[in-house]
C-alpha atoms as a PDB file:
ATOM      1  CA  MET A   1       0.000   0.000   0.000  1.00  0.00           C
ATOM      2  CA  ALA A   2       1.387   3.465  -0.927  1.00  0.00           C
ATOM      3  CA  THR A   3       2.312   5.796   1.948  1.00  0.00           C
ATOM      4  CA  PRO A   4       0.353   9.068   1.840  1.00  0.00           C
ATOM      5  CA  ALA A   5       2.485  12.117   1.128  1.00  0.00           C
ATOM      6  CA  THR A   6       3.251  14.591   3.943  1.00  0.00           C
ATOM      7  CA  PRO A   7       1.368  17.912   3.481  1.00  0.00           C
ATOM      8  CA  VAL A   8       3.535  20.882   2.557  1.00  0.00           C
ATOM      9  CA  GLY A   9       4.708  22.786   5.613  1.00  0.00           C
ATOM     10  CA  SER A  10       3.777  20.009   8.005  1.00  0.00           C
ATOM     11  CA  THR A  11       6.317  19.157  10.642  1.00  0.00           C
ATOM     12  CA  ASN A  12       4.850  15.733  11.394  1.00  0.00           C
ATOM     13  CA  PRO A  13       6.745  12.785   9.920  1.00  0.00           C
ATOM     14  CA  PRO A  14       4.891  10.630   7.403  1.00  0.00           C
ATOM     15  CA  PRO A  15       3.030   7.681   8.894  1.00  0.00           C
ATOM     16  CA  THR A  16       4.987   4.480   8.838  1.00  0.00           C
ATOM     17  CA  ALA A  17       3.710   1.006   8.100  1.00  0.00           C
ATOM     18  CA  PRO A  18       2.901  -0.994  11.217  1.00  0.00           C
ATOM     19  CA  ALA A  19       5.758  -3.149  12.369  1.00  0.00           C
ATOM     20  CA  ARG A  20       5.456  -6.791  11.419  1.00  0.00           C
ATOM     21  CA  ARG A  21       4.703  -8.905  14.420  1.00  0.00           C
ATOM     22  CA  PRO A  22       7.218 -11.558  15.259  1.00  0.00           C
ATOM     23  CA  ARG A  23       6.277 -14.983  13.990  1.00  0.00           C
ATOM     24  CA  SER A  24       4.035 -16.708  16.476  1.00  0.00           C
ATOM     25  CA  HIS A  25       5.227 -19.902  18.056  1.00  0.00           C
ATOM     26  CA  ARG A  26       1.757 -21.343  17.578  1.00  0.00           C
ATOM     27  CA  THR A  27       2.675 -22.465  14.072  1.00  0.00           C
ATOM     28  CA  ALA A  28       5.226 -24.851  15.552  1.00  0.00           C
ATOM     29  CA  VAL A  29       2.908 -26.318  18.188  1.00  0.00           C
ATOM     30  CA  PRO A  30       1.138 -28.876  15.897  1.00  0.00           C
ATOM     31  CA  TRP A  31       4.473 -30.528  15.132  1.00  0.00           C
ATOM     32  CA  TRP A  32       4.797 -31.469  18.784  1.00  0.00           C
ATOM     33  CA  PHE A  33       1.502 -33.334  18.502  1.00  0.00           C
ATOM     34  CA  VAL A  34       2.706 -35.138  15.372  1.00  0.00           C
ATOM     35  CA  LEU A  35       6.065 -36.231  16.774  1.00  0.00           C
ATOM     36  CA  PRO A  36       4.783 -38.961  19.164  1.00  0.00           C
ATOM     37  CA  ALA A  37       2.695 -40.608  16.442  1.00  0.00           C
ATOM     38  CA  LEU A  38       5.538 -40.212  13.952  1.00  0.00           C
ATOM     39  CA  ALA A  39       8.015 -41.759  16.383  1.00  0.00           C
ATOM     40  CA  PHE A  40       5.704 -44.694  17.043  1.00  0.00           C
ATOM     41  CA  PHE A  41       5.141 -45.169  13.300  1.00  0.00           C
ATOM     42  CA  ALA A  42       8.876 -45.161  12.675  1.00  0.00           C
ATOM     43  CA  PHE A  43       9.451 -47.632  15.527  1.00  0.00           C
ATOM     44  CA  ALA A  44       6.634 -50.006  14.505  1.00  0.00           C
ATOM     45  CA  VAL A  45       6.728 -49.735  10.706  1.00  0.00           C
ATOM     46  CA  LEU A  46       9.668 -47.896   9.158  1.00  0.00           C
ATOM     47  CA  VAL A  47      12.503 -49.416  11.164  1.00  0.00           C
ATOM     48  CA  PRO A  48      11.241 -53.044  10.919  1.00  0.00           C
ATOM     49  CA  SER A  49      10.623 -52.575   7.200  1.00  0.00           C
ATOM     50  CA  ALA A  50      14.141 -51.269   6.652  1.00  0.00           C
ATOM     51  CA  ARG A  51      15.656 -54.104   8.694  1.00  0.00           C
ATOM     52  CA  GLY A  52      13.540 -56.650   6.840  1.00  0.00           C
ATOM     53  CA  ALA A  53      14.730 -55.292   3.498  1.00  0.00           C
ATOM     54  CA  ALA A  54      18.301 -55.638   4.741  1.00  0.00           C
ATOM     55  CA  TYR A  55      17.694 -59.276   5.756  1.00  0.00           C
ATOM     56  CA  SER A  56      16.605 -60.051   2.187  1.00  0.00           C
ATOM     57  CA  PHE A  57      20.285 -59.843   1.212  1.00  0.00           C
ATOM     58  CA  THR A  58      21.249 -62.537   3.728  1.00  0.00           C
ATOM     59  CA  ASP A  59      20.530 -66.222   4.331  1.00  0.00           C
ATOM     60  CA  TRP A  60      18.919 -65.756   7.760  1.00  0.00           C
ATOM     61  CA  ASP A  61      16.330 -68.375   8.678  1.00  0.00           C
ATOM     62  CA  GLY A  62      14.611 -66.200  11.275  1.00  0.00           C
ATOM     63  CA  LEU A  63      15.988 -68.158  14.245  1.00  0.00           C
ATOM     64  CA  ALA A  64      19.763 -68.320  14.073  1.00  0.00           C
ATOM     65  CA  ARG A  65      21.822 -65.608  15.686  1.00  0.00           C
ATOM     66  CA  THR A  66      24.290 -65.532  12.822  1.00  0.00           C
ATOM     67  CA  PHE A  67      23.768 -65.231   9.105  1.00  0.00           C
ATOM     68  CA  ASP A  68      25.802 -64.551   5.974  1.00  0.00           C
ATOM     69  CA  PHE A  69      25.480 -61.855   3.370  1.00  0.00           C
ATOM     70  CA  VAL A  70      24.479 -63.442   0.040  1.00  0.00           C
ATOM     71  CA  GLY A  71      23.777 -60.363  -2.069  1.00  0.00           C
ATOM     72  CA  LEU A  72      21.034 -60.818  -4.660  1.00  0.00           C
ATOM     73  CA  ASP A  73      20.832 -64.611  -4.356  1.00  0.00           C
ATOM     74  CA  GLN A  74      17.362 -64.510  -2.798  1.00  0.00           C
ATOM     75  CA  TYR A  75      16.075 -62.324  -5.626  1.00  0.00           C
ATOM     76  CA  ARG A  76      17.643 -64.593  -8.228  1.00  0.00           C
ATOM     77  CA  SER A  77      15.843 -67.527  -6.645  1.00  0.00           C
ATOM     78  CA  LEU A  78      12.556 -65.730  -7.208  1.00  0.00           C
ATOM     79  CA  LEU A  79      13.126 -65.786 -10.954  1.00  0.00           C
ATOM     80  CA  THR A  80      13.326 -69.589 -11.007  1.00  0.00           C
ATOM     81  CA  ASP A  81      10.634 -70.290  -8.400  1.00  0.00           C
ATOM     82  CA  GLU A  82       7.521 -71.558 -10.167  1.00  0.00           C
ATOM     83  CA  ALA A  83       5.413 -71.100  -7.029  1.00  0.00           C
ATOM     84  CA  ALA A  84       6.431 -67.440  -6.804  1.00  0.00           C
ATOM     85  CA  ARG A  85       5.695 -66.821 -10.483  1.00  0.00           C
ATOM     86  CA  GLY A  86       2.314 -68.484 -10.188  1.00  0.00           C
ATOM     87  CA  ALA A  87       1.528 -66.485  -7.058  1.00  0.00           C
ATOM     88  CA  LEU A  88       2.471 -63.284  -8.860  1.00  0.00           C
ATOM     89  CA  ILE A  89       0.113 -64.089 -11.735  1.00  0.00           C
ATOM     90  CA  HIS A  90      -2.706 -64.910  -9.297  1.00  0.00           C
ATOM     91  CA  THR A  91      -2.071 -61.685  -7.384  1.00  0.00           C
ATOM     92  CA  LEU A  92      -2.322 -59.591 -10.546  1.00  0.00           C
ATOM     93  CA  LEU A  93      -5.461 -61.441 -11.669  1.00  0.00           C
ATOM     94  CA  ILE A  94      -7.149 -60.929  -8.318  1.00  0.00           C
ATOM     95  CA  ALA A  95      -6.161 -57.256  -8.159  1.00  0.00           C
ATOM     96  CA  PHE A  96      -7.460 -56.570 -11.676  1.00  0.00           C
ATOM     97  CA  ALA A  97     -10.685 -58.546 -11.244  1.00  0.00           C
ATOM     98  CA  VAL A  98     -11.472 -57.041  -7.835  1.00  0.00           C
ATOM     99  CA  THR A  99     -10.738 -53.508  -9.038  1.00  0.00           C
ATOM    100  CA  VAL A 100     -13.026 -53.782 -12.048  1.00  0.00           C
ATOM    101  CA  ALA A 101     -15.884 -55.781 -10.507  1.00  0.00           C
ATOM    102  CA  GLN A 102     -15.947 -54.050  -7.124  1.00  0.00           C
ATOM    103  CA  ASN A 103     -16.110 -50.571  -8.624  1.00  0.00           C
ATOM    104  CA  ALA A 104     -18.642 -51.545 -11.281  1.00  0.00           C
ATOM    105  CA  VAL A 105     -20.968 -53.077  -8.684  1.00  0.00           C
ATOM    106  CA  GLY A 106     -20.332 -50.230  -6.229  1.00  0.00           C
ATOM    107  CA  LEU A 107     -21.197 -47.624  -8.858  1.00  0.00           C
ATOM    108  CA  LEU A 108     -24.412 -49.414  -9.820  1.00  0.00           C
ATOM    109  CA  LEU A 109     -25.429 -49.672  -6.165  1.00  0.00           C
ATOM    110  CA  ALA A 110     -24.646 -45.984  -5.609  1.00  0.00           C
ATOM    111  CA  LEU A 111     -26.756 -44.955  -8.589  1.00  0.00           C
ATOM    112  CA  GLY A 112     -29.584 -47.121  -7.302  1.00  0.00           C
ATOM    113  CA  VAL A 113     -29.640 -45.884  -3.708  1.00  0.00           C
ATOM    114  CA  ASN A 114     -29.177 -42.284  -4.842  1.00  0.00           C
ATOM    115  CA  SER A 115     -32.613 -42.365  -6.451  1.00  0.00           C
ATOM    116  CA  ARG A 116     -35.827 -41.371  -4.719  1.00  0.00           C
ATOM    117  CA  ILE A 117     -37.008 -44.850  -3.780  1.00  0.00           C
ATOM    118  CA  ARG A 118     -38.453 -45.016  -0.277  1.00  0.00           C
ATOM    119  CA  SER A 119     -36.216 -47.819   0.940  1.00  0.00           C
ATOM    120  CA  ARG A 120     -32.959 -46.121  -0.100  1.00  0.00           C
ATOM    121  CA  ASN A 121     -31.739 -45.591   3.477  1.00  0.00           C
ATOM    122  CA  VAL A 122     -32.400 -49.208   4.427  1.00  0.00           C
ATOM    123  CA  LEU A 123     -30.676 -50.407   1.268  1.00  0.00           C
ATOM    124  CA  ARG A 124     -27.626 -48.254   1.982  1.00  0.00           C
ATOM    125  CA  VAL A 125     -27.203 -49.900   5.367  1.00  0.00           C
ATOM    126  CA  PHE A 126     -27.871 -53.356   3.918  1.00  0.00           C
ATOM    127  CA  PHE A 127     -25.301 -53.004   1.121  1.00  0.00           C
ATOM    128  CA  PHE A 128     -22.642 -51.421   3.362  1.00  0.00           C
ATOM    129  CA  ALA A 129     -23.014 -53.921   6.222  1.00  0.00           C
ATOM    130  CA  PRO A 130     -20.634 -56.598   4.809  1.00  0.00           C
ATOM    131  CA  ALA A 131     -17.798 -54.054   4.674  1.00  0.00           C
ATOM    132  CA  VAL A 132     -17.759 -53.692   8.479  1.00  0.00           C
ATOM    133  CA  ILE A 133     -17.471 -57.449   9.082  1.00  0.00           C
ATOM    134  CA  THR A 134     -13.978 -58.704   9.860  1.00  0.00           C
ATOM    135  CA  PRO A 135     -12.486 -60.298   6.717  1.00  0.00           C
ATOM    136  CA  VAL A 136     -11.601 -63.465   8.647  1.00  0.00           C
ATOM    137  CA  VAL A 137     -15.211 -63.871   9.810  1.00  0.00           C
ATOM    138  CA  THR A 138     -16.425 -63.293   6.258  1.00  0.00           C
ATOM    139  CA  ALA A 139     -13.987 -65.863   4.922  1.00  0.00           C
ATOM    140  CA  TYR A 140     -15.112 -68.521   7.418  1.00  0.00           C
ATOM    141  CA  LEU A 141     -18.741 -67.770   6.608  1.00  0.00           C
ATOM    142  CA  TRP A 142     -18.251 -68.198   2.876  1.00  0.00           C
ATOM    143  CA  LYS A 143     -16.066 -71.254   3.393  1.00  0.00           C
ATOM    144  CA  TYR A 144     -19.097 -73.010   4.862  1.00  0.00           C
ATOM    145  CA  LEU A 145     -21.430 -71.579   2.222  1.00  0.00           C
ATOM    146  CA  TYR A 146     -19.121 -72.828  -0.541  1.00  0.00           C
ATOM    147  CA  ALA A 147     -18.825 -76.345   0.923  1.00  0.00           C
ATOM    148  CA  PRO A 148     -20.077 -79.185  -1.322  1.00  0.00           C
ATOM    149  CA  GLU A 149     -23.067 -79.591   1.016  1.00  0.00           C
ATOM    150  CA  GLY A 150     -23.255 -75.875   1.792  1.00  0.00           C
ATOM    151  CA  ALA A 151     -25.954 -73.307   1.223  1.00  0.00           C
ATOM    152  CA  VAL A 152     -24.829 -72.281  -2.274  1.00  0.00           C
ATOM    153  CA  ASN A 153     -25.186 -75.738  -3.774  1.00  0.00           C
ATOM    154  CA  ALA A 154     -28.330 -76.363  -1.712  1.00  0.00           C
ATOM    155  CA  ALA A 155     -29.878 -73.195  -3.177  1.00  0.00           C
ATOM    156  CA  PHE A 156     -29.122 -74.370  -6.710  1.00  0.00           C
ATOM    157  CA  ASP A 157     -30.714 -77.744  -5.944  1.00  0.00           C
ATOM    158  CA  ALA A 158     -33.815 -76.068  -4.484  1.00  0.00           C
ATOM    159  CA  LEU A 159     -34.202 -73.962  -7.634  1.00  0.00           C
ATOM    160  CA  GLY A 160     -33.838 -76.969  -9.910  1.00  0.00           C
ATOM    161  CA  LEU A 161     -30.387 -75.834 -11.026  1.00  0.00           C
ATOM    162  CA  GLY A 162     -28.431 -78.643  -9.456  1.00  0.00           C
ATOM    163  CA  PHE A 163     -26.214 -78.877 -12.546  1.00  0.00           C
ATOM    164  CA  LEU A 164     -24.658 -75.551 -11.457  1.00  0.00           C
ATOM    165  CA  ALA A 165     -23.477 -76.983  -8.129  1.00  0.00           C
ATOM    166  CA  GLN A 166     -19.691 -77.011  -7.894  1.00  0.00           C
ATOM    167  CA  ASN A 167     -16.855 -77.789  -5.536  1.00  0.00           C
ATOM    168  CA  TRP A 168     -16.264 -74.064  -5.345  1.00  0.00           C
ATOM    169  CA  LEU A 169     -13.059 -74.079  -3.313  1.00  0.00           C
ATOM    170  CA  GLY A 170     -11.809 -77.529  -4.304  1.00  0.00           C
ATOM    171  CA  ASP A 171     -11.809 -77.093  -8.074  1.00  0.00           C
ATOM    172  CA  SER A 172      -8.602 -75.436  -9.263  1.00  0.00           C
ATOM    173  CA  GLY A 173     -10.439 -73.946 -12.245  1.00  0.00           C
ATOM    174  CA  ILE A 174     -12.931 -71.880 -10.235  1.00  0.00           C
ATOM    175  CA  ALA A 175     -11.423 -71.563  -6.741  1.00  0.00           C
ATOM    176  CA  LEU A 176      -9.652 -68.291  -7.542  1.00  0.00           C
ATOM    177  CA  TRP A 177     -12.807 -66.701  -8.928  1.00  0.00           C
ATOM    178  CA  SER A 178     -14.821 -67.963  -5.966  1.00  0.00           C
ATOM    179  CA  VAL A 179     -12.481 -66.012  -3.698  1.00  0.00           C
ATOM    180  CA  VAL A 180     -12.764 -62.946  -5.939  1.00  0.00           C
ATOM    181  CA  ALA A 181     -16.557 -63.126  -5.678  1.00  0.00           C
ATOM    182  CA  VAL A 182     -16.327 -63.008  -1.875  1.00  0.00           C
ATOM    183  CA  ILE A 183     -14.081 -59.918  -1.981  1.00  0.00           C
ATOM    184  CA  VAL A 184     -16.432 -58.150  -4.378  1.00  0.00           C
ATOM    185  CA  TRP A 185     -19.444 -59.093  -2.253  1.00  0.00           C
ATOM    186  CA  GLN A 186     -17.863 -57.736   0.903  1.00  0.00           C
ATOM    187  CA  PHE A 187     -16.381 -54.451  -0.312  1.00  0.00           C
ATOM    188  CA  SER A 188     -18.722 -53.300  -3.072  1.00  0.00           C
ATOM    189  CA  GLY A 189     -20.729 -51.509  -0.384  1.00  0.00           C
ATOM    190  CA  TYR A 190     -17.596 -49.640   0.678  1.00  0.00           C
ATOM    191  CA  SER A 191     -17.085 -48.414  -2.890  1.00  0.00           C
ATOM    192  CA  MET A 192     -20.802 -47.579  -3.019  1.00  0.00           C
ATOM    193  CA  VAL A 193     -20.474 -45.170  -0.088  1.00  0.00           C
ATOM    194  CA  ILE A 194     -17.614 -43.269  -1.752  1.00  0.00           C
ATOM    195  CA  PHE A 195     -19.469 -43.062  -5.055  1.00  0.00           C
ATOM    196  CA  LEU A 196     -22.620 -42.004  -3.221  1.00  0.00           C
ATOM    197  CA  ALA A 197     -20.759 -39.137  -1.563  1.00  0.00           C
ATOM    198  CA  GLY A 198     -19.608 -38.010  -5.011  1.00  0.00           C
ATOM    199  CA  LEU A 199     -23.115 -38.245  -6.441  1.00  0.00           C
ATOM    200  CA  GLN A 200     -24.617 -36.222  -3.614  1.00  0.00           C
ATOM    201  CA  SER A 201     -22.037 -33.477  -4.140  1.00  0.00           C
ATOM    202  CA  ILE A 202     -23.377 -32.803  -7.641  1.00  0.00           C
ATOM    203  CA  PRO A 203     -25.710 -29.763  -7.509  1.00  0.00           C
ATOM    204  CA  ARG A 204     -29.357 -30.399  -8.340  1.00  0.00           C
ATOM    205  CA  GLU A 205     -29.225 -27.460 -10.756  1.00  0.00           C
ATOM    206  CA  VAL A 206     -26.951 -29.508 -13.016  1.00  0.00           C
ATOM    207  CA  TYR A 207     -29.553 -32.266 -13.274  1.00  0.00           C
ATOM    208  CA  GLU A 208     -32.303 -29.748 -13.886  1.00  0.00           C
ATOM    209  CA  ALA A 209     -30.299 -28.077 -16.666  1.00  0.00           C
ATOM    210  CA  SER A 210     -29.704 -31.453 -18.328  1.00  0.00           C
ATOM    211  CA  ASP A 211     -33.447 -32.196 -18.163  1.00  0.00           C
ATOM    212  CA  MET A 212     -34.186 -28.883 -19.839  1.00  0.00           C
ATOM    213  CA  ASP A 213     -31.688 -29.724 -22.587  1.00  0.00           C
ATOM    214  CA  GLY A 214     -33.427 -33.036 -23.162  1.00  0.00           C
ATOM    215  CA  ALA A 215     -30.524 -35.254 -22.070  1.00  0.00           C
ATOM    216  CA  GLY A 216     -31.447 -38.883 -21.456  1.00  0.00           C
ATOM    217  CA  PRO A 217     -30.176 -40.980 -18.528  1.00  0.00           C
ATOM    218  CA  PHE A 218     -27.178 -42.345 -20.440  1.00  0.00           C
ATOM    219  CA  ARG A 219     -26.063 -38.979 -21.845  1.00  0.00           C
ATOM    220  CA  ARG A 220     -26.566 -37.367 -18.435  1.00  0.00           C
ATOM    221  CA  PHE A 221     -24.384 -39.997 -16.798  1.00  0.00           C
ATOM    222  CA  TRP A 222     -21.638 -39.923 -19.423  1.00  0.00           C
ATOM    223  CA  HIS A 223     -21.354 -36.165 -19.916  1.00  0.00           C
ATOM    224  CA  ILE A 224     -22.284 -34.863 -16.454  1.00  0.00           C
ATOM    225  CA  VAL A 225     -22.135 -37.484 -13.720  1.00  0.00           C
ATOM    226  CA  ARG A 226     -19.036 -39.364 -14.888  1.00  0.00           C
ATOM    227  CA  PRO A 227     -16.702 -36.324 -15.059  1.00  0.00           C
ATOM    228  CA  MET A 228     -17.905 -35.059 -11.679  1.00  0.00           C
ATOM    229  CA  LEU A 229     -17.349 -38.508 -10.136  1.00  0.00           C
ATOM    230  CA  ALA A 230     -13.681 -38.541 -11.192  1.00  0.00           C
ATOM    231  CA  PRO A 231     -12.296 -37.851  -7.664  1.00  0.00           C
ATOM    232  CA  ALA A 232     -14.445 -40.617  -6.152  1.00  0.00           C
ATOM    233  CA  LEU A 233     -13.421 -42.999  -8.937  1.00  0.00           C
ATOM    234  CA  THR A 234      -9.747 -42.250  -8.308  1.00  0.00           C
ATOM    235  CA  ILE A 235     -10.074 -43.040  -4.598  1.00  0.00           C
ATOM    236  CA  ASN A 236     -12.027 -46.236  -5.196  1.00  0.00           C
ATOM    237  CA  LEU A 237      -9.682 -47.572  -7.847  1.00  0.00           C
ATOM    238  CA  MET A 238      -6.628 -46.882  -5.686  1.00  0.00           C
ATOM    239  CA  LEU A 239      -8.099 -48.569  -2.612  1.00  0.00           C
ATOM    240  CA  SER A 240      -9.364 -51.629  -4.476  1.00  0.00           C
ATOM    241  CA  LEU A 241      -6.109 -52.110  -6.398  1.00  0.00           C
ATOM    242  CA  ILE A 242      -3.928 -51.896  -3.305  1.00  0.00           C
ATOM    243  CA  GLY A 243      -6.297 -54.163  -1.374  1.00  0.00           C
ATOM    244  CA  GLY A 244      -6.249 -56.738  -4.170  1.00  0.00           C
ATOM    245  CA  LEU A 245      -2.458 -56.760  -4.367  1.00  0.00           C
ATOM    246  CA  LYS A 246      -2.106 -57.278  -0.604  1.00  0.00           C
ATOM    247  CA  LEU A 247      -4.918 -59.830  -0.257  1.00  0.00           C
ATOM    248  CA  PHE A 248      -4.161 -62.484   2.365  1.00  0.00           C
ATOM    249  CA  ASP A 249      -6.827 -63.084   5.034  1.00  0.00           C
ATOM    250  CA  GLN A 250      -9.626 -64.365   2.847  1.00  0.00           C
ATOM    251  CA  VAL A 251      -7.381 -66.554   0.701  1.00  0.00           C
ATOM    252  CA  TRP A 252      -5.609 -68.120   3.657  1.00  0.00           C
ATOM    253  CA  VAL A 253      -8.791 -68.876   5.595  1.00  0.00           C
ATOM    254  CA  MET A 254     -10.758 -70.218   2.636  1.00  0.00           C
ATOM    255  CA  THR A 255      -8.132 -72.176   0.682  1.00  0.00           C
ATOM    256  CA  GLN A 256      -4.645 -71.627   2.174  1.00  0.00           C
ATOM    257  CA  GLY A 257      -3.506 -71.158  -1.415  1.00  0.00           C
ATOM    258  CA  GLY A 258      -4.989 -74.447  -2.654  1.00  0.00           C
ATOM    259  CA  PRO A 259      -5.987 -76.549  -4.335  1.00  0.00           C
ATOM    260  CA  GLY A 260      -2.507 -77.225  -5.674  1.00  0.00           C
ATOM    261  CA  GLY A 261      -1.481 -73.582  -5.437  1.00  0.00           C
ATOM    262  CA  ALA A 262      -4.386 -72.435  -7.637  1.00  0.00           C
ATOM    263  CA  THR A 263      -5.219 -69.545  -5.300  1.00  0.00           C
ATOM    264  CA  ASP A 264      -1.759 -68.752  -3.981  1.00  0.00           C
ATOM    265  CA  THR A 265      -0.926 -65.051  -3.827  1.00  0.00           C
ATOM    266  CA  LEU A 266       2.346 -63.379  -2.999  1.00  0.00           C
ATOM    267  CA  SER A 267       1.098 -62.775   0.528  1.00  0.00           C
ATOM    268  CA  THR A 268       0.252 -66.431   1.163  1.00  0.00           C
ATOM    269  CA  VAL A 269       3.583 -67.599  -0.260  1.00  0.00           C
ATOM    270  CA  ILE A 270       5.408 -65.059   1.903  1.00  0.00           C
ATOM    271  CA  TYR A 271       3.613 -66.344   5.002  1.00  0.00           C
ATOM    272  CA  ARG A 272       4.284 -69.988   4.139  1.00  0.00           C
ATOM    273  CA  GLU A 273       7.979 -69.459   3.383  1.00  0.00           C
ATOM    274  CA  ALA A 274       8.550 -67.474   6.575  1.00  0.00           C
ATOM    275  CA  PHE A 275       6.512 -69.337   9.188  1.00  0.00           C
ATOM    276  CA  GLN A 276       6.298 -72.868   7.815  1.00  0.00           C
ATOM    277  CA  PHE A 277       9.618 -73.327   6.009  1.00  0.00           C
ATOM    278  CA  ASN A 278      11.701 -70.838   8.069  1.00  0.00           C
ATOM    279  CA  ALA A 279      13.010 -69.240   4.874  1.00  0.00           C
ATOM    280  CA  PHE A 280      12.841 -65.809   6.431  1.00  0.00           C
ATOM    281  CA  ALA A 281      15.295 -64.040   4.123  1.00  0.00           C
ATOM    282  CA  TYR A 282      13.639 -65.481   1.021  1.00  0.00           C
ATOM    283  CA  SER A 283      10.174 -64.468   2.203  1.00  0.00           C
ATOM    284  CA  THR A 284      11.461 -60.993   2.973  1.00  0.00           C
ATOM    285  CA  ALA A 285      12.829 -60.669  -0.543  1.00  0.00           C
ATOM    286  CA  MET A 286       9.417 -61.653  -1.840  1.00  0.00           C
ATOM    287  CA  ALA A 287       7.818 -59.046   0.429  1.00  0.00           C
ATOM    288  CA  VAL A 288      10.133 -56.386  -0.983  1.00  0.00           C
ATOM    289  CA  VAL A 289       9.058 -57.364  -4.505  1.00  0.00           C
ATOM    290  CA  LEU A 290       5.409 -57.148  -3.464  1.00  0.00           C
ATOM    291  CA  THR A 291       6.002 -53.709  -1.971  1.00  0.00           C
ATOM    292  CA  VAL A 292       7.621 -52.521  -5.191  1.00  0.00           C
ATOM    293  CA  PHE A 293       4.671 -53.867  -7.171  1.00  0.00           C
ATOM    294  CA  VAL A 294       2.195 -52.027  -4.974  1.00  0.00           C
ATOM    295  CA  ILE A 295       4.125 -48.755  -5.212  1.00  0.00           C
ATOM    296  CA  VAL A 296       4.682 -48.931  -8.973  1.00  0.00           C
ATOM    297  CA  LEU A 297       1.194 -50.054  -9.989  1.00  0.00           C
ATOM    298  CA  SER A 298      -0.590 -47.681  -7.639  1.00  0.00           C
ATOM    299  CA  GLY A 299       1.683 -44.826  -8.732  1.00  0.00           C
ATOM    300  CA  VAL A 300       1.015 -45.487 -12.421  1.00  0.00           C
ATOM    301  CA  GLN A 301      -2.701 -45.755 -11.759  1.00  0.00           C
ATOM    302  CA  TYR A 302      -2.759 -42.569  -9.711  1.00  0.00           C
ATOM    303  CA  GLY A 303      -0.888 -40.647 -12.405  1.00  0.00           C
ATOM    304  CA  ALA A 304      -3.224 -41.859 -15.150  1.00  0.00           C
ATOM    305  CA  LEU A 305      -6.340 -41.136 -13.111  1.00  0.00           C
ATOM    306  CA  GLY A 306      -4.993 -37.736 -12.082  1.00  0.00           C
ATOM    307  CA  ARG A 307      -4.503 -36.730 -15.722  1.00  0.00           C
ATOM    308  CA  GLN A 308      -7.946 -38.016 -16.614  1.00  0.00           C
ATOM    309  CA  GLU A 309      -9.450 -36.118 -13.691  1.00  0.00           C
ATOM    310  CA  LYS A 310      -7.873 -32.854 -14.895  1.00  0.00           C
ATOM    311  CA  ASN A 311      -9.141 -33.406 -18.427  1.00  0.00           C
ATOM    312  CA  SER A 312     -12.686 -34.162 -17.262  1.00  0.00           C
END
């Protein structure tokens, strides 16, 4: 701001700008609240992760007090391990299938419960309820439902569709997709809630303007709703992809990687190598590879979705 000129003949000095107050110490106070949580996170996560990555370059079995440095031998073993390669393929298949199916079902549910039907609030609770159940409990529940004499096959028999009854978790051709169906069933409601929040943030005036322009439901969704749902879609795709890559609980409870390794993921192989075969260093190397996969794939996905979100 310009300083007003001093009138001619006036003996008073021109007014000066107010002195800048010293920086308040309040801006530094929040860091003191962050430090305890940050220290605990470093102690419980960062330091063990760094030490685990270091052990991947050794031959430690997890029990011995001494071990030798072997360089990249554990990582070279991964390249020739058929079980690890199969688990990697299964992990990518599960992550892709869960990401696509979970978000497609979640979006359809969100569009349905965002309408003016009277039971929309009850349906929202009903569809979201599976997401709050512990994954282990869900896995045990579906393990019994999928049993040869379980409720799924019994329902097919009752409907006269007995030819559709399967050994859902014992057939290597369908066991993987049976597990994927459970994941989609449980977490589609979670994706629904995020999509629903995005739908409810769209102003009603936008819908009214599209009605006045004569836009049908499909054109309204594609040209209005879809671009405005881009942030919600980005969040949902990131969460479902990362969850699919790290999947362990449901697979281990329902199949333990069977039959014959047909449902093995990197997480189940890591657990088996570390706690059943005492190949701690090898399992740690596999965990490092899994971590790199999660970082790279989620980073690529986030970058692509971020560019699409800006262009929407």
